[in-house]
Tab-separated table of C-alpha atoms in Angstrom:
chain	number	residue	atom	x	y	z
A	1	UNK	CA	26.476	-19.682	27.477
A	2	UNK	CA	22.810	-18.353	28.084
A	3	UNK	CA	22.896	-14.457	26.740
A	4	UNK	CA	19.223	-13.361	27.007
A	5	UNK	CA	16.063	-15.387	29.073
A	6	UNK	CA	12.524	-14.991	29.255
A	7	UNK	CA	10.713	-16.487	32.268
A	8	UNK	CA	6.892	-16.448	31.835
A	9	UNK	CA	6.480	-13.334	30.259
A	10	UNK	CA	3.162	-11.678	29.702
A	11	UNK	CA	2.179	-8.081	28.342
A	12	UNK	CA	-1.521	-6.573	28.713
A	13	UNK	CA	-2.460	-3.484	27.067
A	14	UNK	CA	-5.352	-1.317	28.652
A	15	UNK	CA	-7.732	0.691	26.156
A	16	UNK	CA	-9.235	3.869	26.857
A	17	UNK	CA	-12.448	2.305	27.160
A	18	UNK	CA	-10.831	0.194	29.918
A	19	UNK	CA	-10.584	-3.055	27.895
A	20	UNK	CA	-7.871	-5.570	28.466
A	21	UNK	CA	-5.936	-6.689	25.423
A	22	UNK	CA	-3.471	-9.727	26.311
A	23	UNK	CA	-0.880	-9.168	23.575
A	24	UNK	CA	1.628	-11.770	24.916
A	25	UNK	CA	1.083	-15.052	27.496
A	26	UNK	CA	3.453	-16.928	29.223
A	27	UNK	CA	6.408	-16.519	26.940
A	28	UNK	CA	9.507	-18.596	27.757
A	29	UNK	CA	12.648	-18.378	25.641
A	30	UNK	CA	16.340	-18.630	26.153
A	31	UNK	CA	18.975	-17.141	23.856
A	32	UNK	CA	22.551	-18.382	23.751
A	33	UNK	CA	25.626	-16.412	22.965
A	34	UNK	CA	26.243	-15.613	19.442
A	35	UNK	CA	23.289	-17.366	18.328
A	36	UNK	CA	21.023	-15.916	15.496
A	37	UNK	CA	17.286	-16.394	16.368
A	38	UNK	CA	14.568	-15.231	14.476
A	39	UNK	CA	10.824	-14.481	15.525
A	40	UNK	CA	8.331	-15.618	13.088
A	41	UNK	CA	4.634	-14.917	13.314
A	42	UNK	CA	1.797	-13.277	11.689
A	43	UNK	CA	1.246	-9.489	11.889
A	44	UNK	CA	-0.263	-8.469	15.392
A	45	UNK	CA	1.200	-11.667	17.579
A	46	UNK	CA	3.357	-9.369	19.833
A	47	UNK	CA	6.693	-10.321	18.010
A	48	UNK	CA	7.435	-6.231	17.941
A	49	UNK	CA	6.145	-5.983	21.628
A	50	UNK	CA	8.518	-8.676	22.797
A	51	UNK	CA	11.586	-7.203	21.336
A	52	UNK	CA	10.772	-3.790	22.927
A	53	UNK	CA	10.510	-5.474	26.355
A	54	UNK	CA	13.761	-7.322	25.998
A	55	UNK	CA	15.312	-3.783	24.955
A	56	UNK	CA	13.769	-2.067	27.880
A	57	UNK	CA	11.707	0.203	25.935
A	58	UNK	CA	8.390	-1.586	27.478
A	59	UNK	CA	7.478	-2.985	30.719
A	60	UNK	CA	6.225	-6.426	31.081
A	61	UNK	CA	2.966	-7.127	32.866
A	62	UNK	CA	4.268	-10.114	34.581
A	63	UNK	CA	7.076	-12.426	34.425
A	64	UNK	CA	10.839	-11.173	33.827
A	65	UNK	CA	13.802	-10.808	31.069
A	66	UNK	CA	17.526	-11.848	32.082
A	67	UNK	CA	20.572	-10.499	30.534
A	68	UNK	CA	23.676	-12.654	31.529
A	69	UNK	CA	21.783	-13.876	34.419
A	70	UNK	CA	20.698	-10.469	35.960
A	71	UNK	CA	17.142	-9.070	35.768
A	72	UNK	CA	17.060	-6.638	32.657
A	73	UNK	CA	14.362	-3.953	33.073
A	74	UNK	CA	15.640	-0.754	31.213
A	75	UNK	CA	17.534	0.482	28.112
A	76	UNK	CA	21.325	-0.488	28.191
A	77	UNK	CA	24.242	0.035	25.805
A	78	UNK	CA	24.699	-3.821	25.632
A	79	UNK	CA	21.328	-4.301	23.874
A	80	UNK	CA	21.314	-2.538	20.681
A	81	UNK	CA	18.370	-2.263	18.501
A	82	UNK	CA	17.759	-1.736	14.833
A	83	UNK	CA	14.081	-0.698	13.769
A	84	UNK	CA	11.977	-1.300	10.548
A	85	UNK	CA	12.107	2.625	10.134
A	86	UNK	CA	15.853	3.575	9.418
A	87	UNK	CA	15.437	6.345	12.335
A	88	UNK	CA	18.389	8.519	10.720
A	89	UNK	CA	18.777	11.914	11.886
A	90	UNK	CA	17.982	13.896	8.672
A	91	UNK	CA	20.474	16.940	9.707
A	92	UNK	CA	23.308	14.626	10.277
A	93	UNK	CA	25.643	12.969	7.638
A	94	UNK	CA	26.155	9.513	7.180
A	95	UNK	CA	29.384	9.508	9.550
A	96	UNK	CA	27.791	11.564	12.218
A	97	UNK	CA	24.599	9.258	12.383
A	98	UNK	CA	26.703	6.274	13.088
A	99	UNK	CA	28.580	8.088	15.888
A	100	UNK	CA	25.564	9.608	17.302
A	101	UNK	CA	25.341	6.985	20.115
A	102	UNK	CA	28.974	7.323	20.829
A	103	UNK	CA	28.439	10.836	20.876
A	104	UNK	CA	25.695	10.313	23.643
A	105	UNK	CA	28.358	8.558	25.706
A	106	UNK	CA	30.812	11.435	25.869
A	107	UNK	CA	33.496	9.702	23.689
A	108	UNK	CA	36.045	12.128	22.310
A	109	UNK	CA	35.229	13.226	18.587
A	110	UNK	CA	38.227	11.646	17.317
A	111	UNK	CA	37.910	8.624	18.550
A	112	UNK	CA	34.016	8.668	17.784
A	113	UNK	CA	34.686	9.659	14.150
A	114	UNK	CA	37.371	6.944	13.726
A	115	UNK	CA	35.053	4.181	14.881
A	116	UNK	CA	32.238	5.467	12.743
A	117	UNK	CA	34.662	5.401	9.793
A	118	UNK	CA	35.614	1.707	10.729
A	119	UNK	CA	31.987	0.528	10.465
A	120	UNK	CA	31.300	2.743	7.392
A	121	UNK	CA	33.866	0.593	5.663
A	122	UNK	CA	32.382	-2.487	6.958
A	123	UNK	CA	29.272	-1.879	5.448
A	124	UNK	CA	30.423	-0.866	1.963
A	125	UNK	CA	29.951	2.867	2.208
A	126	UNK	CA	33.255	4.323	2.574
A	127	UNK	CA	32.482	6.930	0.221
A	128	UNK	CA	29.472	8.139	1.482
A	129	UNK	CA	30.286	9.498	4.773
A	130	UNK	CA	29.464	13.040	3.950
A	131	UNK	CA	26.004	12.354	2.385
A	132	UNK	CA	22.766	13.093	4.237
A	133	UNK	CA	19.831	10.424	4.543
A	134	UNK	CA	17.356	11.727	1.862
A	135	UNK	CA	20.580	10.993	-0.609
A	136	UNK	CA	20.561	7.322	-0.104
A	137	UNK	CA	18.586	4.547	-1.200
A	138	UNK	CA	16.505	2.898	1.083
A	139	UNK	CA	18.875	-0.223	1.429
A	140	UNK	CA	21.461	2.256	2.081
A	141	UNK	CA	19.788	4.071	5.122
A	142	UNK	CA	19.273	0.633	6.838
A	143	UNK	CA	22.861	-0.139	6.322
A	144	UNK	CA	23.579	2.931	8.011
A	145	UNK	CA	21.365	2.192	10.697
A	146	UNK	CA	22.698	-0.982	11.299
A	147	UNK	CA	26.160	0.381	11.607
A	148	UNK	CA	24.906	2.739	14.253
A	149	UNK	CA	23.903	0.086	16.304
A	150	UNK	CA	27.031	-2.075	15.789
A	151	UNK	CA	29.006	1.305	16.358
A	152	UNK	CA	28.051	1.147	20.407
A	153	UNK	CA	29.509	-2.314	20.339
A	154	UNK	CA	26.314	-4.151	21.875
A	155	UNK	CA	26.440	-7.549	23.228
A	156	UNK	CA	23.215	-8.311	21.678
A	157	UNK	CA	21.388	-6.760	18.839
A	158	UNK	CA	17.522	-6.672	18.429
A	159	UNK	CA	16.075	-6.079	14.883
A	160	UNK	CA	12.515	-5.569	14.237
A	161	UNK	CA	11.900	-6.484	10.611
A	162	UNK	CA	14.440	-4.085	9.616
A	163	UNK	CA	14.291	-5.058	5.699
A	164	UNK	CA	10.564	-5.101	5.642
A	165	UNK	CA	10.067	-1.700	3.769
A	166	UNK	CA	12.709	-2.757	1.043
A	167	UNK	CA	12.024	-4.292	-2.352
A	168	UNK	CA	12.551	-8.297	-2.801
A	169	UNK	CA	15.810	-7.875	-4.506
A	170	UNK	CA	17.587	-5.297	-2.174
A	171	UNK	CA	16.250	-7.449	0.641
A	172	UNK	CA	18.208	-10.347	-0.409
A	173	UNK	CA	21.302	-8.373	-0.791
A	174	UNK	CA	20.748	-6.824	3.042
A	175	UNK	CA	20.067	-10.356	4.120
A	176	UNK	CA	23.473	-11.490	2.949
A	177	UNK	CA	25.363	-8.322	4.023
A	178	UNK	CA	23.863	-8.818	7.622
A	179	UNK	CA	25.035	-12.702	7.291
A	180	UNK	CA	28.604	-11.327	6.515
A	181	UNK	CA	28.529	-8.704	9.462
A	182	UNK	CA	27.078	-11.171	12.011
A	183	UNK	CA	30.053	-13.740	10.805
A	184	UNK	CA	32.721	-10.828	11.266
A	185	UNK	CA	31.613	-9.793	14.740
A	186	UNK	CA	29.562	-12.571	16.343
A	187	UNK	CA	26.777	-10.711	17.965
A	188	UNK	CA	23.914	-12.536	19.567
A	189	UNK	CA	20.879	-11.384	17.512
A	190	UNK	CA	17.263	-11.539	17.718
A	191	UNK	CA	15.524	-10.957	14.363
A	192	UNK	CA	11.838	-10.465	14.057
A	193	UNK	CA	10.097	-11.097	10.875
A	194	UNK	CA	6.852	-12.155	9.188
A	195	UNK	CA	8.894	-13.561	6.159
A	196	UNK	CA	9.360	-17.535	6.127
A	197	UNK	CA	11.806	-17.288	3.750
A	198	UNK	CA	13.902	-14.732	5.476
A	199	UNK	CA	13.594	-16.857	8.946
A	200	UNK	CA	14.747	-19.719	6.980
A	201	UNK	CA	17.638	-18.132	5.148
A	202	UNK	CA	19.072	-16.201	8.247
A	203	UNK	CA	18.526	-18.223	11.578
A	204	UNK	CA	20.285	-20.599	13.570
A	205	UNK	CA	16.874	-21.157	15.353
A	206	UNK	CA	13.425	-20.053	14.306
A	207	UNK	CA	10.968	-19.013	17.363
A	208	UNK	CA	7.352	-19.465	15.518
A	209	UNK	CA	4.406	-17.452	17.388
A	210	UNK	CA	0.841	-17.295	17.020
A	211	UNK	CA	-1.363	-14.961	18.336
A	212	UNK	CA	-4.528	-13.629	20.066
A	213	UNK	CA	-2.601	-13.394	22.500
A	214	UNK	CA	0.741	-13.890	21.369
A	215	UNK	CA	2.377	-17.135	22.313
A	216	UNK	CA	5.235	-19.456	21.317
A	217	UNK	CA	3.725	-22.180	19.118
A	218	UNK	CA	7.074	-24.253	18.056
A	219	UNK	CA	10.772	-23.762	17.987
A	220	UNK	CA	12.709	-24.985	15.105
A	221	UNK	CA	16.842	-25.670	14.800
A	222	UNK	CA	17.834	-24.850	11.390
A	223	UNK	CA	20.795	-27.080	10.936
A	224	UNK	CA	21.486	-26.056	7.103
A	225	UNK	CA	24.829	-24.787	6.390
A	226	UNK	CA	25.513	-21.133	5.337
A	227	UNK	CA	25.334	-19.639	2.706
A	228	UNK	CA	22.119	-21.084	2.146
A	229	UNK	CA	20.533	-22.399	-1.144
A	230	UNK	CA	17.090	-21.605	-1.664
A	231	UNK	CA	16.852	-24.403	-4.420
A	232	UNK	CA	18.243	-26.780	-1.928
A	233	UNK	CA	15.140	-29.512	-1.475
A	234	UNK	CA	15.865	-29.202	2.435
A	235	UNK	CA	15.363	-25.332	2.437
A	236	UNK	CA	11.976	-25.670	0.454
A	237	UNK	CA	10.536	-28.559	2.863
A	238	UNK	CA	11.280	-26.287	6.039
A	239	UNK	CA	9.606	-23.175	4.276
A	240	UNK	CA	6.875	-25.460	3.415
A	241	UNK	CA	6.339	-26.768	6.873
A	242	UNK	CA	6.432	-23.138	8.586
A	243	UNK	CA	3.986	-22.064	6.059
A	244	UNK	CA	1.525	-24.846	6.977
A	245	UNK	CA	2.085	-23.966	10.774
A	246	UNK	CA	1.250	-20.450	9.970
A	247	UNK	CA	-1.804	-21.203	8.344
A	248	UNK	CA	-2.622	-23.289	11.383
A	249	UNK	CA	-2.289	-20.060	13.611
């Protein structure tokens, strides 16, 4: 089943001196239910802009985005988003941060806290419910941000370089954690990254973008079974192929 469809999408920004900057051009993409898709490309190729348009946080200049066959133009609870910055409320503890979206929806406090505790347990942080963001490591804060997005039970999860600010070791741990959660909940995920290794490790399918303006250069199906072994020659060959394609962009 097709969850997201992008049809001939373009985005043009207008600068203060009336210059037109074509950020995205003729983007056509379909994402299936429960598929894990990584959007890979160099900085400035419009990856984050594309994700924001899908989320309804940014308007397209031309073209359309469809969700479950219906045109989608504004934010909705069925499409959640996790940003690179953790975006946690510093005055709220971990449990209340996870329950924040449920609070906005008007859900009764006992029920929303019960749901928040379920997701807190899922991310392995049951003992940190009363902690505040400043008391957590970067990796732990990002776990909370992911749990907050999942607590709203979105159908589609958009992730904009969520591990980009983490050190290499923590990033690998978080990649494994994300796959574990995805296996449990089977959400449809669009994951933006500029890391070739991250895309190869995570994705069912990689959408390779080139810039100036941003467009889809190639789509690559990743058939290696999970959990993927970075020492596997097939893993290394795909990584090398993507690096060459990125250099060509």
